[in-house]
Coordinates of C-alpha atoms in Angstrom, one line a residue:
M146 CA 5.5 -5.0 6.7
I147 CA 3.6 -7.0 9.3
S148 CA 4.0 -6.3 13.0
F149 CA 3.4 -9.0 15.5
E150 CA 2.7 -8.3 19.2
V151 CA 3.2 -11.5 21.3
L152 CA 1.7 -11.6 24.8
T153 CA 3.3 -14.4 26.8
L154 CA 4.5 -15.4 30.3
F155 CA 7.7 -16.7 28.7
P156 CA 9.2 -14.2 26.2
D157 CA 12.7 -15.8 26.3
I158 CA 11.2 -18.9 24.4
F159 CA 11.0 -16.7 21.3
R160 CA 14.4 -15.1 21.3
S161 CA 16.4 -17.8 19.5
F162 CA 13.5 -18.6 17.2
L163 CA 13.4 -15.0 16.0
A164 CA 17.2 -14.6 15.9
E165 CA 17.7 -17.4 13.3
S166 CA 17.3 -18.2 9.7
L167 CA 14.7 -16.4 7.4
L168 CA 12.9 -14.7 10.2
A169 CA 16.0 -12.9 11.4
K170 CA 16.7 -11.8 7.8
A171 CA 13.1 -10.6 7.3
A172 CA 13.4 -8.5 10.5
K173 CA 16.6 -7.0 9.2
K174 CA 15.0 -6.2 5.9
G175 CA 12.0 -4.6 7.6
L176 CA 9.5 -7.1 6.4
I177 CA 8.4 -8.1 9.9
S178 CA 8.7 -6.8 13.4
V179 CA 8.0 -8.8 16.6
N180 CA 7.3 -7.1 19.9
L181 CA 7.4 -9.5 22.9
V182 CA 5.1 -8.4 25.8
N183 CA 5.6 -10.1 29.2
V184 CA 2.2 -10.5 30.8
R185 CA 3.9 -10.7 34.2
D186 CA 5.0 -7.1 33.9
F187 CA 1.3 -6.2 34.4
T188 CA 0.9 -8.0 37.7
F189 CA 1.1 -6.1 41.1
D190 CA 2.1 -8.7 43.7
R191 CA 5.7 -9.6 44.6
H192 CA 5.3 -13.1 43.1
R193 CA 4.0 -11.6 39.8
T194 CA 1.0 -14.0 39.8
A195 CA -0.9 -14.2 36.5
D196 CA -3.1 -17.3 37.3
D197 CA -5.7 -18.4 39.8
R198 CA -8.0 -21.3 40.5
P199 CA -11.1 -21.8 38.2
Y200 CA -14.5 -20.9 39.5
G201 CA -16.7 -24.0 39.7
G202 CA -13.8 -26.2 40.6
G203 CA -11.7 -28.5 38.5
P204 CA -8.0 -29.2 38.0
G205 CA -5.3 -26.7 37.0
M206 CA -5.2 -22.9 36.9
V207 CA -6.7 -20.2 34.7
L208 CA -4.9 -17.1 33.4
K209 CA -6.3 -14.0 35.2
A210 CA -8.2 -11.4 33.3
E211 CA -6.5 -8.2 34.5
P212 CA -2.8 -8.8 33.6
V213 CA -3.7 -9.9 30.1
A214 CA -6.1 -7.0 29.7
L215 CA -3.5 -4.5 30.8
A216 CA -0.9 -6.0 28.5
L217 CA -3.4 -5.7 25.6
E218 CA -4.2 -2.2 26.5
S219 CA -0.6 -1.3 26.5
I220 CA -0.3 -2.2 22.8
L221 CA -3.6 -0.5 22.0
S222 CA -2.8 2.8 23.5
G223 CA -0.5 4.2 20.7
E224 CA -1.3 5.7 17.3
A225 CA -0.7 2.4 15.4
P226 CA -3.7 0.8 13.8
R227 CA -5.6 -1.6 16.1
P228 CA -4.2 -5.1 15.6
L229 CA -6.2 -8.2 14.9
I230 CA -6.2 -9.9 18.3
A231 CA -5.8 -13.7 18.2
H232 CA -5.9 -16.1 21.2
L233 CA -3.9 -19.3 20.8
T234 CA -6.0 -22.1 22.3
P235 CA -6.8 -25.8 21.5
S236 CA -10.5 -24.8 21.3
G237 CA -10.1 -22.3 18.5
R238 CA -10.6 -22.3 14.8
T239 CA -8.0 -24.6 13.1
L240 CA -5.3 -22.7 11.3
D241 CA -5.1 -23.6 7.6
Q242 CA -3.5 -22.1 4.6
A243 CA -6.6 -20.2 3.6
L244 CA -6.6 -18.5 7.0
V245 CA -2.9 -17.9 6.8
R246 CA -3.4 -16.1 3.5
S247 CA -6.0 -13.9 5.2
L248 CA -3.8 -13.1 8.2
A249 CA -1.0 -12.1 5.8
Q250 CA -3.2 -9.2 4.7
E251 CA -3.2 -7.8 8.2
P252 CA -0.7 -5.0 9.0
R253 CA -0.7 -5.8 12.7
I254 CA -1.5 -9.0 14.6
A255 CA -1.5 -9.5 18.4
L256 CA -1.0 -13.1 19.6
I257 CA -2.1 -14.1 23.1
C258 CA -0.3 -17.2 24.2
G259 CA -2.6 -19.3 26.4
R260 CA -1.2 -21.2 29.4
Y261 CA -2.5 -23.6 32.1
E262 CA -6.2 -24.6 31.6
G263 CA -7.0 -21.5 29.6
L264 CA -7.7 -17.7 29.7
D265 CA -10.5 -16.1 31.6
Q266 CA -13.4 -15.9 29.2
R267 CA -14.2 -12.3 29.9
V268 CA -10.9 -11.1 28.3
I269 CA -11.8 -13.2 25.2
D270 CA -15.2 -11.7 25.0
R271 CA -14.0 -8.2 25.4
F272 CA -10.8 -8.1 23.3
V273 CA -10.3 -11.2 21.1
D274 CA -11.2 -11.2 17.4
L275 CA -10.1 -14.7 16.6
E276 CA -9.4 -17.9 18.6
L277 CA -6.8 -20.0 16.8
S278 CA -5.7 -23.7 17.1
V279 CA -2.9 -25.4 15.3
G280 CA -4.5 -28.8 15.6
D281 CA -6.4 -31.3 17.7
Y282 CA -3.8 -31.8 20.3
V283 CA -2.6 -30.1 23.5
L284 CA 0.7 -28.3 24.1
N285 CA 2.0 -26.7 27.3
G286 CA 1.1 -23.3 26.1
G287 CA 0.5 -21.0 23.1
E288 CA 4.1 -20.1 22.5
V289 CA 4.8 -22.8 19.9
P290 CA 1.5 -22.2 18.1
A291 CA 2.4 -18.5 18.1
M292 CA 5.7 -19.3 16.4
A293 CA 3.8 -21.4 13.8
V294 CA 1.5 -18.4 13.1
I295 CA 4.4 -16.0 12.8
E296 CA 6.4 -18.2 10.5
A297 CA 3.4 -19.3 8.3
V298 CA 2.2 -15.7 7.8
A299 CA 5.7 -14.3 7.3
R300 CA 6.5 -16.7 4.5
L301 CA 3.7 -15.1 2.4
I302 CA 5.2 -11.6 2.7
P303 CA 6.7 -10.6 -0.7
G304 CA 10.5 -10.8 -0.4
F305 CA 10.5 -13.2 2.6
L306 CA 11.3 -16.2 0.4
G307 CA 14.1 -16.3 -2.2
H308 CA 11.6 -17.2 -5.0
P309 CA 8.1 -15.7 -5.1
E310 CA 6.7 -19.0 -6.5
S311 CA 7.9 -21.0 -3.5
S312 CA 4.9 -20.4 -1.3
R313 CA 2.5 -20.6 -4.3
D314 CA 3.5 -24.1 -5.2
E315 CA 3.5 -25.7 -1.8
S316 CA 0.9 -28.1 -0.4
H317 CA -0.7 -27.2 2.2
G318 CA -9.2 -37.7 21.7
Y319 CA -12.5 -37.9 21.0
G320 CA -14.6 -35.1 22.5
L321 CA -16.0 -31.6 22.4
L322 CA -14.3 -28.2 22.6
E323 CA -13.9 -26.7 26.0
G324 CA -16.4 -24.1 27.0
P325 CA -15.8 -20.7 28.7
L326 CA -13.6 -20.5 31.8
Y327 CA -13.7 -18.0 34.6
T328 CA -11.5 -17.2 37.7
R329 CA -11.3 -14.5 40.3
P330 CA -12.4 -11.7 40.7
R331 CA -16.1 -12.7 40.7
V332 CA -17.0 -9.4 39.0
W333 CA -14.5 -8.0 36.5
R334 CA -15.1 -4.6 34.9
G335 CA -18.8 -5.0 35.5
E336 CA -19.0 -8.5 34.1
A337 CA -19.9 -11.3 36.5
V338 CA -19.1 -15.0 36.5
P339 CA -22.2 -17.0 35.6
D340 CA -24.1 -17.7 38.8
I341 CA -24.3 -21.5 38.2
L342 CA -20.6 -21.8 38.6
L343 CA -20.9 -20.4 42.1
S344 CA -23.8 -22.6 43.1
G345 CA -21.9 -25.6 44.5
N346 CA -24.3 -27.9 42.6
H347 CA -21.8 -30.1 40.8
A348 CA -24.5 -31.8 38.6
Q349 CA -25.8 -28.4 37.4
I350 CA -22.3 -27.1 36.8
A351 CA -21.5 -30.2 34.8
A352 CA -24.7 -29.8 32.7
F353 CA -24.0 -26.1 32.2
R354 CA -20.4 -26.8 31.0
L355 CA -21.6 -29.6 28.7
A356 CA -24.2 -27.3 27.1
E357 CA -21.6 -24.5 26.7
S358 CA -19.1 -27.0 25.2
V359 CA -21.7 -28.4 22.7
A360 CA -22.6 -24.8 21.7
K361 CA -19.0 -23.8 21.1
T362 CA -18.3 -27.0 19.2
R363 CA -21.3 -26.4 16.9
R364 CA -20.2 -22.8 16.4
V365 CA -16.5 -23.3 15.9
R366 CA -15.9 -27.0 14.8
P367 CA -19.2 -28.5 13.8
G368 CA -17.5 -31.4 12.1
L369 CA -16.5 -32.8 15.5
L370 CA -20.2 -33.5 16.1
E371 CA -20.6 -35.7 13.0
N372 CA -20.1 -38.9 15.0
P373 CA -23.7 -39.9 15.6
G374 CA -23.0 -41.3 19.1
L375 CA -20.8 -38.5 20.4
V376 CA -23.4 -36.3 22.0
D377 CA -25.4 -39.3 23.5
D378 CA -22.1 -40.7 24.9
V379 CA -21.0 -37.5 26.6
A380 CA -24.5 -36.8 28.0
R381 CA -24.8 -40.4 29.4
A382 CA -21.4 -40.2 31.0
L383 CA -22.6 -37.1 33.0
G384 CA -25.9 -38.7 33.9
E385 CA -27.7 -36.1 31.7
A386 CA -29.5 -38.0 28.9
P387 CA -31.9 -35.6 27.3
Q388 CA -34.8 -37.0 25.2
G389 CA -33.7 -37.9 21.7
G390 CA -30.1 -37.5 22.6
K391 CA -30.3 -33.8 21.9
I392 CA -28.5 -31.3 24.1
K393 CA -30.1 -27.9 24.0
A394 CA -27.8 -24.9 23.8
Q395 CA -27.8 -21.5 22.2
C396 CA -25.5 -21.7 19.2
P397 CA -25.1 -18.4 17.3
P398 CA -23.4 -18.8 13.9
G399 CA -19.7 -18.4 14.0
P400 CA -18.0 -15.5 12.2
G401 CA -15.5 -15.8 9.4
Q402 CA -16.1 -19.5 8.5
G403 CA -15.7 -19.0 4.8
G404 CA -12.7 -20.3 2.8
E405 CA -12.1 -17.1 0.8
A406 CA -8.6 -16.1 0.0
R407 CA -9.1 -12.7 1.7
V408 CA -11.3 -12.9 4.7
T409 CA -11.4 -10.9 7.9
P410 CA -11.6 -14.0 10.2
C411 CA -13.7 -12.3 12.9
P412 CA -15.2 -8.8 13.4
R413 CA -13.0 -6.5 15.5
K414 CA -13.9 -5.8 19.1
K415 CA -14.6 -2.1 19.6

């Protein structure tokens, strides 16, 4: 059996999805279980606020760190094995069948459904093992991608499909990935927002964000940088044209980028 823990602001979106067809039958047979965790239950104001404005300015809102962290800690506090924690985001590793096969080996998976402009980076750094995308497009939130993950993984569980051979025989803009996001509080659990985002210097903030964006793209989706004019065009648009068209950023190698049938996509956070 695989257990899914789904952290979301909108749990009702999942109810009809889980109550129909093969997923409902799988739950009745004990092949899967899905626990819906409402992130708003871990807020403390009367409006149940789970988002705030981004540091450094910009449009939209960012999911706050504390409600999501408390929701995660609520599922980590029991005796069950620690789940693989995945964050659904357009800037994550693209879900493919090789990764689905890997996820199907996990006994427990927690899925954080992103919303708004994204999730405070400090929660990602502290808890998240894997950032997952279902494609190079943007949805209103991570709920639909989470459904895609649940269904894709569940189909590989023995007994889910009528015929074991069914899953075996099946087939399988412009820009950079978004860098880290931060919102209030300025210091969260001893971790501070980068000073540059508080400087008020819009040119330096833009350069910082561009460097972080390039670093994440190189680490997570290097193929997006194969367009020879891409980096030059982005730098020129911001008025930052480094010599030779190179944008310098620290780019540590990304974990779990192999195509093996059984891979732990990312090392677990402690």
